[in-house]
């Protein structure tokens, strides 16, 4: 069906209607969200854990403002709008699957083609005529009669009345039904010609059979159309006898391989789309955008030695991973220059995404600028930070919060400008301890003493500790381990922060692949300084301290 060309504004109007429906849907959902919050307050549930602002400041409840509804509608439109680049991205991610499926289909088609018995084709052509009269009218009527009857004559070719005598003549060990599967007859349009085609594994046998069928058909027509005078007005003459051909008619190698290639490609693309639907793991920045509007502050590529050597900024400052953490620091400093966050919380969705190593390296890069930084091990359930840094963890944050130790006595130095506050003994009530007034007073004290306070918090979906701590800081950074966390998990984790009205500064992609469609470009590696003793074109890695391996 062709689109009307006389209405140039039709597509634009359709797009406007589509966007209008999305906007209205966003407004409806926004109204229901506000109504749900209001009903919760009236039911005596209170405003929830996010009502208390950071550092004890109260926050107003969210209202159904047009900006909020428009933002929701925009996100909904982005999630439902699929571009051609999305399909290309899917193919790029699964190109190995597509290539493998196509190759397997091609090999399978080639194997079946090679195993198929070759069939040869022979064709004989007959001319059907009617005995003419003495006048032009008789000749015309005879020609019309023959042209009408020739299609019926072609159907007779594959009947037992023709094939049984052929079987007896050639001494074939078969039946007329089986032989009919090898014989076909066609009539070219607007002609009185009949083409008899025979296929056989032997080219000579195919030609002999075609000629025998053609001769027997001519005799059969004579018998069927014979009149009372003993003569038949209809006759069939062989005008082109069949000859043996050494070129097989089947299998058609080019056609079979082309079909196998096409089917394999379509199957590979289908499997890629199915894999994309089933596999909801976050692979890159595009997947993060599908669930959140928060900016991506940085991306750190995957390194198999990261667990053994977590402090890459300290141990190998010229590596591309170290430069990635410095880029994260720069993006963080210029994220909001007028209201620069000074107390930062770093968390993740699930364990194993690299939040503790990211927190430590971020603190090191902040301290490298000459700022004073306090790094707090806020994971009171599975602390790993001090283990990575090689510091003592016998006393720390919990001792200060319960009054068993003074702050200055438990702070540990790690290089210039960086002091570390470890976890200390693991308490039985981590959430309550982290959300206490003592923790709020401690953060106020530290923020007055240091330029930056960076806290390593537990994963959001595992426990509520990170959500509680996020209400006490200036901003939260969520580390996203590509290939580990799923989109629905990340969406739930960010939902926890939104419900307590935390300020999400952005996300940090960790374990990003170096190659592939989800890779980030790292050109710093080739621009690293040439150290003494390193071969030309290569940089010399600095020595690495030995730390116990682990993941957070």
Coordinates of C-alpha atoms in Angstrom, one line a residue:
X1 CA 0.0 0.0 0.0
X2 CA 1.4 3.4 -1.0
X3 CA 1.4 6.3 1.4
X4 CA -0.5 9.4 0.1
X5 CA 2.0 11.9 -1.2
X6 CA -0.5 14.8 -1.2
X7 CA -0.3 15.1 2.6
X8 CA 3.2 16.1 3.6
X9 CA 2.3 16.7 7.2
X10 CA 0.8 13.2 7.8
X11 CA 4.0 11.7 9.3
X12 CA 4.7 14.8 11.4
X13 CA 1.1 14.7 12.7
X14 CA 1.5 11.0 13.6
X15 CA 4.7 11.7 15.5
X16 CA 3.0 14.6 17.4
X17 CA 0.0 12.4 18.3
X18 CA 2.5 9.7 19.5
X19 CA 4.4 12.1 21.7
X20 CA 1.2 13.6 23.0
X21 CA -0.1 10.2 24.1
X22 CA 3.2 9.4 25.8
X23 CA 3.1 12.8 27.6
X24 CA -0.5 12.2 28.8
X25 CA 0.5 8.7 30.0
X26 CA 3.4 10.2 32.0
X27 CA 1.1 12.8 33.6
X28 CA -1.4 10.1 34.6
X29 CA 1.3 8.0 36.2
X30 CA 2.8 11.0 38.0
X31 CA -0.6 11.8 39.4
X32 CA -1.0 8.3 40.7
X33 CA 2.4 8.4 42.3
X34 CA 1.6 11.6 44.1
X35 CA -1.8 10.1 45.2
X36 CA 0.0 7.0 46.4
X37 CA 2.4 9.0 48.6
X38 CA -0.5 11.1 49.9
X39 CA -2.5 8.0 50.9
X40 CA 0.5 6.6 52.6
X41 CA 0.9 9.8 54.7
X42 CA -2.8 9.7 55.6
X43 CA -2.6 6.1 56.6
X44 CA 0.0 7.0 59.3
X45 CA 3.0 5.4 57.5
X46 CA 4.8 8.7 57.5
X47 CA 6.9 10.1 54.8
X48 CA 9.3 7.2 54.7
X49 CA 13.1 7.1 55.4
X50 CA 13.7 9.8 52.9
X51 CA 11.7 12.5 54.6
X52 CA 14.6 13.5 56.8
X53 CA 17.1 15.5 54.7
X54 CA 20.8 15.1 54.8
X55 CA 22.5 16.4 57.9
X56 CA 19.0 16.6 59.7
X57 CA 17.4 19.0 57.2
X58 CA 13.7 18.2 56.5
X59 CA 12.6 17.9 52.9
X60 CA 9.2 18.7 51.4
X61 CA 7.2 15.9 49.8
X62 CA 7.2 15.7 46.0
X63 CA 4.4 17.3 44.2
X64 CA 2.9 16.4 40.8
X65 CA 4.7 19.1 38.8
X66 CA 4.7 19.3 35.0
X67 CA 8.5 19.0 34.8
X68 CA 8.4 15.7 36.7
X69 CA 5.6 14.3 34.4
X70 CA 7.4 15.5 31.3
X71 CA 10.6 13.8 32.4
X72 CA 8.8 10.5 33.0
X73 CA 7.2 10.8 29.6
X74 CA 10.5 11.5 28.0
X75 CA 12.1 8.4 29.7
X76 CA 9.1 6.3 28.6
X77 CA 9.5 7.6 25.0
X78 CA 13.2 6.7 25.0
X79 CA 12.5 3.2 26.2
X80 CA 9.9 2.5 23.6
X81 CA 11.7 4.2 20.7
X82 CA 13.9 1.7 18.8
X83 CA 16.3 3.0 16.3
X84 CA 18.2 1.3 13.5
X85 CA 21.4 1.8 15.5
X86 CA 19.9 -0.4 18.3
X87 CA 19.5 -3.3 15.8
X88 CA 23.1 -2.8 14.6
X89 CA 24.3 -2.7 18.2
X90 CA 22.6 -6.1 18.8
X91 CA 24.3 -7.6 15.8
X92 CA 27.6 -6.2 16.9
X93 CA 27.2 -7.7 20.3
X94 CA 26.3 -11.2 18.9
X95 CA 28.3 -11.2 15.6
X96 CA 30.1 -14.4 16.7
X97 CA 26.7 -16.1 17.1
X98 CA 25.5 -14.8 13.7
X99 CA 28.7 -15.9 12.0
X100 CA 28.7 -19.3 13.7
X101 CA 25.1 -20.0 12.8
X102 CA 25.6 -18.8 9.2
X103 CA 28.7 -21.0 8.9
X104 CA 27.0 -24.1 10.3
X105 CA 24.0 -23.6 8.0
X106 CA 26.4 -23.2 5.0
X107 CA 28.3 -26.3 5.9
X108 CA 25.1 -28.3 6.5
X109 CA 23.8 -27.1 3.1
X110 CA 27.1 -28.1 1.4
X111 CA 27.1 -31.5 3.1
X112 CA 23.5 -32.3 2.1
X113 CA 24.2 -31.1 -1.5
X114 CA 27.3 -33.3 -1.7
X115 CA 25.3 -36.4 -0.4
X116 CA 22.3 -35.8 -2.7
X117 CA 22.3 -38.1 -5.8
X118 CA 22.8 -36.2 -9.0
X119 CA 19.8 -36.2 -11.3
X120 CA 20.0 -35.6 -15.0
X121 CA 17.2 -34.1 -17.2
X122 CA 16.2 -35.0 -20.8
X123 CA 13.5 -33.2 -22.8
X124 CA 11.6 -34.3 -25.9
X125 CA 9.2 -32.0 -27.7
X126 CA 6.1 -33.0 -29.7
X127 CA 4.0 -31.0 -32.2
X128 CA 0.3 -31.8 -32.0
X129 CA -1.7 -31.2 -35.2
X130 CA -5.2 -31.8 -36.6
X131 CA -5.9 -32.9 -40.2
X132 CA -7.0 -29.8 -42.1
X133 CA -10.0 -29.4 -44.4
X134 CA -10.3 -27.9 -47.9
X135 CA -11.3 -24.4 -46.7
X136 CA -9.7 -21.7 -44.5
X137 CA -12.5 -22.1 -42.0
X138 CA -11.8 -25.7 -41.6
X139 CA -8.1 -25.0 -40.9
X140 CA -9.0 -22.3 -38.3
X141 CA -11.4 -24.6 -36.6
X142 CA -8.9 -27.4 -36.5
X143 CA -6.2 -25.2 -35.1
X144 CA -8.5 -23.9 -32.4
X145 CA -9.6 -27.5 -31.5
X146 CA -5.9 -28.6 -31.2
X147 CA -5.0 -25.7 -29.0
X148 CA -7.9 -26.4 -26.6
X149 CA -7.1 -30.1 -26.4
X150 CA -3.4 -29.9 -26.1
X151 CA -3.5 -29.3 -22.3
X152 CA -5.6 -32.4 -21.9
X153 CA -3.2 -34.4 -24.0
X154 CA -0.4 -33.2 -21.7
X155 CA -2.2 -34.8 -18.7
X156 CA -2.3 -38.1 -20.5
X157 CA 1.5 -38.4 -20.7
X158 CA 1.8 -39.5 -17.0
X159 CA -1.1 -42.0 -17.1
X160 CA -0.7 -45.8 -17.1
X161 CA -2.1 -45.9 -20.7
X162 CA 1.2 -44.3 -21.9
X163 CA 3.7 -45.5 -19.2
X164 CA 2.8 -49.2 -19.0
X165 CA 3.8 -49.9 -22.6
X166 CA 7.0 -47.9 -22.0
X167 CA 7.9 -50.1 -19.0
X168 CA 7.3 -53.2 -21.1
X169 CA 9.2 -51.8 -24.0
X170 CA 12.3 -50.8 -22.0
X171 CA 12.1 -53.7 -19.5
X172 CA 12.0 -51.5 -16.5
X173 CA 11.5 -52.9 -13.0
X174 CA 9.1 -50.3 -11.7
X175 CA 5.4 -49.4 -11.7
X176 CA 3.6 -46.7 -13.7
X177 CA 3.0 -44.7 -10.5
X178 CA 6.7 -44.7 -9.6
X179 CA 7.7 -43.9 -13.2
X180 CA 5.2 -41.0 -13.3
X181 CA 7.2 -39.2 -10.6
X182 CA 10.1 -39.0 -13.1
X183 CA 8.0 -37.8 -16.0
X184 CA 6.4 -34.4 -16.5
X185 CA 4.7 -32.7 -19.4
X186 CA 4.2 -29.0 -20.0
X187 CA 2.6 -26.9 -22.7
X188 CA 4.2 -23.5 -23.6
X189 CA 1.5 -20.8 -23.6
X190 CA -0.4 -20.2 -26.9
X191 CA 1.3 -23.2 -28.6
X192 CA 0.4 -26.7 -29.7
X193 CA 3.7 -28.1 -28.4
X194 CA 4.1 -30.6 -25.6
X195 CA 7.4 -30.8 -23.7
X196 CA 8.1 -34.1 -22.0
X197 CA 10.8 -34.0 -19.3
X198 CA 12.3 -37.0 -17.7
X199 CA 14.8 -37.0 -14.7
X200 CA 17.0 -40.0 -13.9
X201 CA 20.3 -40.7 -12.2
X202 CA 21.7 -41.8 -15.6
X203 CA 21.8 -39.2 -18.4
X204 CA 21.5 -41.8 -21.1
X205 CA 18.6 -43.6 -19.4
X206 CA 16.8 -40.3 -19.0
X207 CA 17.1 -39.5 -22.8
X208 CA 16.0 -43.0 -23.8
X209 CA 13.0 -42.9 -21.5
X210 CA 12.0 -39.4 -22.7
X211 CA 12.1 -40.6 -26.4
X212 CA 10.2 -43.8 -25.5
X213 CA 7.4 -41.8 -23.6
X214 CA 7.2 -39.3 -26.5
X215 CA 6.8 -42.1 -29.1
X216 CA 4.3 -44.0 -27.0
X217 CA 2.3 -40.8 -26.4
X218 CA 2.1 -40.2 -30.2
X219 CA 0.7 -43.8 -30.7
X220 CA -1.8 -43.4 -27.8
X221 CA -3.2 -40.2 -29.2
X222 CA -3.8 -41.9 -32.5
X223 CA -5.7 -44.7 -30.8
X224 CA -7.8 -42.3 -28.6
X225 CA -8.8 -40.0 -31.4
X226 CA -9.4 -42.7 -34.0
X227 CA -12.8 -42.3 -35.8
X228 CA -15.1 -44.9 -37.3
X229 CA -13.2 -44.7 -40.6
X230 CA -10.1 -46.1 -38.8
X231 CA -8.1 -42.9 -39.1
X232 CA -7.3 -40.3 -36.5
X233 CA -7.6 -36.5 -37.3
X234 CA -5.1 -35.7 -34.5
X235 CA -1.4 -36.6 -34.7
X236 CA 1.6 -35.9 -32.5
X237 CA 5.1 -35.7 -34.1
X238 CA 8.4 -35.6 -32.3
X239 CA 10.0 -32.3 -33.4
X240 CA 13.0 -32.4 -31.0
X241 CA 14.1 -35.7 -29.6
X242 CA 15.8 -36.0 -26.2
X243 CA 19.6 -36.1 -26.0
X244 CA 21.8 -37.1 -23.0
X245 CA 23.3 -34.2 -21.0
X246 CA 26.3 -34.5 -18.8
X247 CA 25.3 -31.4 -16.7
X248 CA 23.2 -32.5 -13.7
X249 CA 19.9 -30.7 -13.2
X250 CA 20.0 -31.3 -9.5
X251 CA 21.2 -30.6 -6.9
X252 CA 21.6 -27.0 -7.8
X253 CA 24.8 -26.1 -5.9
X254 CA 24.6 -22.3 -6.2
X255 CA 20.9 -22.3 -5.2
X256 CA 21.4 -24.6 -2.3
X257 CA 24.4 -22.7 -0.9
X258 CA 22.6 -19.4 -1.3
X259 CA 19.5 -20.7 0.5
X260 CA 21.7 -22.1 3.3
X261 CA 23.5 -18.8 3.6
X262 CA 20.3 -16.9 3.8
X263 CA 18.6 -19.2 6.3
X264 CA 21.7 -19.3 8.5
X265 CA 21.9 -15.5 8.5
X266 CA 18.2 -15.1 9.3
X267 CA 18.5 -17.8 12.1
X268 CA 21.6 -16.0 13.5
X269 CA 19.8 -12.7 13.6
X270 CA 16.8 -14.3 15.2
X271 CA 18.9 -15.9 17.9
X272 CA 20.7 -12.6 18.4
X273 CA 17.4 -10.8 19.0
X274 CA 16.2 -13.6 21.3
X275 CA 19.5 -13.4 23.2
X276 CA 19.1 -9.6 23.6
X277 CA 15.6 -10.0 25.0
X278 CA 16.6 -12.8 27.4
X279 CA 19.9 -11.5 28.5
X280 CA 19.2 -8.3 30.4
X281 CA 22.7 -7.8 31.8
X282 CA 24.2 -4.4 31.6
X283 CA 26.8 -4.4 28.8
X284 CA 27.6 -0.7 28.4
X285 CA 26.5 2.9 28.8
X286 CA 23.5 2.4 26.5
X287 CA 22.0 -0.2 28.8
X288 CA 22.4 2.2 31.8
X289 CA 20.6 4.9 29.9
X290 CA 17.6 2.6 29.4
X291 CA 17.0 2.5 33.2
X292 CA 18.3 5.8 34.4
X293 CA 18.8 9.4 33.4
X294 CA 21.8 9.7 35.8
X295 CA 25.0 10.7 33.9
X296 CA 27.9 8.3 33.4
X297 CA 30.8 9.8 35.3
X298 CA 33.5 7.4 34.1
X299 CA 34.3 4.0 32.7
X300 CA 37.1 1.6 33.9
X301 CA 38.0 -1.2 31.6
X302 CA 38.3 -4.8 32.7
X303 CA 41.6 -6.1 34.0
X304 CA 42.0 -9.7 35.1
X305 CA 44.7 -8.7 37.6
X306 CA 42.4 -6.1 39.3
X307 CA 41.6 -8.4 42.2
X308 CA 45.3 -9.1 42.9
X309 CA 46.4 -5.5 42.5
X310 CA 43.3 -3.3 43.4
X311 CA 45.1 0.0 44.0
X312 CA 46.1 0.6 40.4
X313 CA 46.4 4.4 40.9
X314 CA 49.0 3.9 43.6
X315 CA 50.9 1.0 41.9
X316 CA 50.7 1.8 38.2
X317 CA 49.9 5.5 37.8
X318 CA 50.5 5.5 34.1
X319 CA 48.1 2.7 33.2
X320 CA 44.9 3.4 31.3
X321 CA 42.9 2.3 34.3
X322 CA 44.6 4.9 36.4
X323 CA 43.8 7.5 33.8
X324 CA 40.2 6.3 33.9
X325 CA 40.0 7.1 37.6
X326 CA 41.5 10.5 37.0
X327 CA 38.9 11.2 34.4
X328 CA 36.2 10.1 36.9
X329 CA 37.7 12.6 39.4
X330 CA 37.7 15.4 36.8
X331 CA 34.1 14.7 35.9
X332 CA 33.1 14.6 39.5
X333 CA 34.8 17.9 40.3
X334 CA 33.1 19.7 37.4
X335 CA 29.7 18.0 37.8
X336 CA 28.3 20.9 39.8
X337 CA 30.9 23.6 40.4
X338 CA 28.5 25.9 42.3
X339 CA 27.4 23.1 44.7
X340 CA 30.4 20.7 44.7
X341 CA 29.7 17.6 46.7
X342 CA 32.3 17.0 49.4
X343 CA 30.9 13.9 51.2
X344 CA 30.6 11.1 48.7
X345 CA 29.0 7.7 49.1
X346 CA 30.1 4.9 46.7
X347 CA 28.0 1.8 46.4
X348 CA 26.8 -0.8 43.9
X349 CA 23.8 -2.9 43.1
X350 CA 25.1 -6.4 44.0
X351 CA 28.4 -7.7 45.4
X352 CA 31.3 -8.2 43.1
X353 CA 31.0 -5.1 40.9
X354 CA 34.2 -3.5 42.2
X355 CA 32.8 -0.7 44.4
X356 CA 35.6 -1.0 47.1
X357 CA 38.4 -0.9 44.6
X358 CA 36.7 2.0 42.8
X359 CA 36.3 3.9 46.1
X360 CA 39.9 3.4 47.1
X361 CA 41.2 4.6 43.7
X362 CA 38.9 7.5 43.6
X363 CA 40.1 8.6 47.1
X364 CA 43.7 8.3 45.9
X365 CA 43.1 10.5 42.8
X366 CA 41.4 13.1 44.9
X367 CA 44.3 13.2 47.3
X368 CA 46.7 13.5 44.4
X369 CA 45.3 17.0 43.7
X370 CA 46.6 18.2 47.0
X371 CA 43.2 17.9 48.8
X372 CA 42.8 16.3 52.2
X373 CA 40.6 13.2 51.9
X374 CA 39.1 10.9 54.5
X375 CA 38.3 7.4 53.3
X376 CA 35.7 5.6 55.4
X377 CA 35.1 1.8 55.3
X378 CA 31.3 2.0 55.6
X379 CA 30.7 -1.7 54.8
X380 CA 30.1 -3.0 58.3
X381 CA 29.2 -6.5 57.0
X382 CA 31.9 -7.6 54.6
X383 CA 34.7 -5.0 54.9
X384 CA 37.4 -5.4 52.3
X385 CA 38.8 -1.9 52.0
X386 CA 41.6 -2.0 54.6
X387 CA 42.5 -5.5 53.4
X388 CA 43.2 -4.1 50.0
X389 CA 45.2 -1.2 51.4
X390 CA 47.2 -3.3 53.8
X391 CA 46.1 -1.4 57.0
X392 CA 45.0 -2.6 60.4
X393 CA 41.3 -3.2 60.9
X394 CA 41.1 -4.1 64.6
X395 CA 39.6 -0.7 65.5
X396 CA 37.7 1.8 63.5
X397 CA 34.3 3.3 62.7
X398 CA 32.2 1.2 65.1
X399 CA 34.5 2.0 68.0
X400 CA 34.1 5.7 67.4
X401 CA 30.3 5.5 67.0
X402 CA 29.8 3.7 70.3
X403 CA 32.3 5.8 72.1
X404 CA 35.0 3.2 72.7
X405 CA 37.7 5.2 70.9
X406 CA 38.6 8.7 69.8
X407 CA 38.5 9.6 66.1
X408 CA 42.2 10.7 66.0
X409 CA 43.3 7.4 67.5
X410 CA 41.8 5.3 64.8
X411 CA 42.5 7.3 61.7
X412 CA 45.4 5.7 59.7
X413 CA 47.6 7.5 57.2
X414 CA 48.0 6.3 53.6
X415 CA 50.2 8.6 51.6
X416 CA 50.0 12.4 51.5
X417 CA 46.6 13.9 52.2
X418 CA 44.7 10.6 52.6
X419 CA 43.6 9.2 55.9
X420 CA 41.6 6.0 56.3
X421 CA 38.9 5.2 58.9
X422 CA 38.5 1.4 59.0
X423 CA 35.4 -0.6 59.9
X424 CA 36.5 -1.9 63.2
X425 CA 34.6 -4.8 64.9
X426 CA 31.5 -5.9 62.9
X427 CA 28.4 -4.8 64.9
X428 CA 25.2 -6.8 65.3
X429 CA 23.1 -3.8 64.0
X430 CA 24.9 -2.1 61.1
X431 CA 21.9 -0.3 59.6
X432 CA 20.9 1.3 62.9
X433 CA 24.5 2.3 63.7
X434 CA 25.0 3.9 60.3
X435 CA 21.8 5.9 60.5
X436 CA 22.3 7.1 64.0
X437 CA 22.9 10.7 65.2
X438 CA 26.4 9.7 66.1
X439 CA 27.1 8.9 62.4
X440 CA 25.6 12.2 61.3
X441 CA 27.7 14.1 63.9
X442 CA 30.8 12.2 62.8
X443 CA 30.3 13.1 59.1
X444 CA 29.8 16.8 60.1
X445 CA 33.0 16.7 62.0
X446 CA 35.0 15.0 59.2
X447 CA 33.6 17.3 56.5
X448 CA 34.8 20.3 58.6
X449 CA 38.3 18.8 58.9
X450 CA 38.8 17.3 55.4
X451 CA 38.2 18.6 51.9
X452 CA 36.5 15.3 50.8
X453 CA 35.0 12.4 52.7
X454 CA 34.5 9.2 50.7
X455 CA 32.5 6.3 52.1
X456 CA 32.6 2.7 50.8
X457 CA 29.1 1.4 51.4
X458 CA 27.5 -2.1 51.0
X459 CA 25.5 -3.1 47.8
X460 CA 22.0 -1.6 47.6
X461 CA 20.1 -4.8 47.0
X462 CA 21.9 -6.8 49.6
X463 CA 21.1 -4.6 52.7
X464 CA 19.6 -1.2 53.5
X465 CA 22.9 0.3 54.8
X466 CA 23.7 2.2 51.6
X467 CA 20.3 3.7 51.3
X468 CA 20.5 4.9 55.0
X469 CA 23.9 6.4 54.5
X470 CA 22.9 8.1 51.3
X471 CA 20.6 10.4 53.2
X472 CA 23.6 11.7 55.2
X473 CA 25.9 12.6 52.3
X474 CA 26.1 15.2 49.5
X475 CA 25.9 12.7 46.7
X476 CA 25.9 9.0 45.8
X477 CA 27.9 7.3 43.1
X478 CA 26.7 3.9 41.9
X479 CA 29.4 1.5 40.5
X480 CA 27.9 -0.7 37.7
X481 CA 29.8 -3.9 36.9
X482 CA 29.2 -4.6 33.2
X483 CA 28.4 -8.2 32.5
X484 CA 27.4 -8.8 36.1
X485 CA 24.4 -6.8 37.1
X486 CA 21.1 -6.9 35.2
X487 CA 19.1 -3.9 34.1
X488 CA 16.1 -4.7 36.4
X489 CA 18.5 -5.1 39.4
X490 CA 20.1 -1.7 38.6
X491 CA 16.6 -0.1 38.2
X492 CA 15.6 -1.5 41.6
X493 CA 18.8 -0.3 43.3
X494 CA 18.3 3.2 41.9
X495 CA 14.7 3.0 43.0
X496 CA 15.8 2.5 46.5
X497 CA 17.9 5.7 46.4
X498 CA 15.0 7.7 44.8
X499 CA 12.6 6.5 47.5
X500 CA 14.8 8.0 50.2
X501 CA 15.4 11.1 48.1
X502 CA 19.1 10.6 47.8
X503 CA 21.1 12.7 45.3
X504 CA 22.5 10.3 42.7
X505 CA 25.5 12.0 41.2
X506 CA 25.9 9.4 38.5
X507 CA 27.2 5.9 37.6
X508 CA 30.6 4.5 37.0
X509 CA 31.0 1.6 34.6
X510 CA 33.4 -1.0 35.8
X511 CA 34.8 -4.0 34.0
X512 CA 34.1 -2.4 30.6
X513 CA 35.5 -4.6 27.7
X514 CA 38.4 -3.2 25.8
X515 CA 37.1 -4.4 22.4
X516 CA 33.6 -4.8 21.0
X517 CA 30.6 -2.6 20.6
X518 CA 30.4 -1.8 24.3
X519 CA 34.1 -0.9 24.6
X520 CA 35.4 2.5 25.5
X521 CA 38.4 4.0 23.7
X522 CA 41.6 4.3 25.7
X523 CA 44.3 6.2 23.9
X524 CA 46.3 7.1 27.1
X525 CA 48.1 3.8 27.0
X526 CA 50.1 4.8 23.9
X527 CA 50.8 8.3 25.4
X528 CA 52.2 7.0 28.7
X529 CA 55.7 8.3 29.5
X530 CA 58.7 6.2 28.4
X531 CA 60.4 4.9 31.5
X532 CA 64.1 4.1 31.6
X533 CA 64.8 0.5 30.6
X534 CA 61.6 0.0 28.7
X535 CA 61.7 -1.1 25.1
X536 CA 60.8 1.4 22.5
X537 CA 57.0 1.5 21.9
X538 CA 56.3 -0.1 25.3
X539 CA 56.1 1.4 28.7
X540 CA 57.6 -0.2 31.8
X541 CA 55.1 -1.1 34.5
X542 CA 56.1 -0.1 38.0
X543 CA 56.4 -2.6 40.7
X544 CA 53.2 -3.9 42.3
X545 CA 52.8 -4.6 45.9
X546 CA 51.3 -7.9 46.9
X547 CA 47.8 -7.8 48.3
X548 CA 45.4 -10.6 49.1
X549 CA 43.0 -11.2 46.2
X550 CA 39.3 -10.7 46.6
X551 CA 36.2 -9.0 45.1
X552 CA 33.6 -6.7 46.6

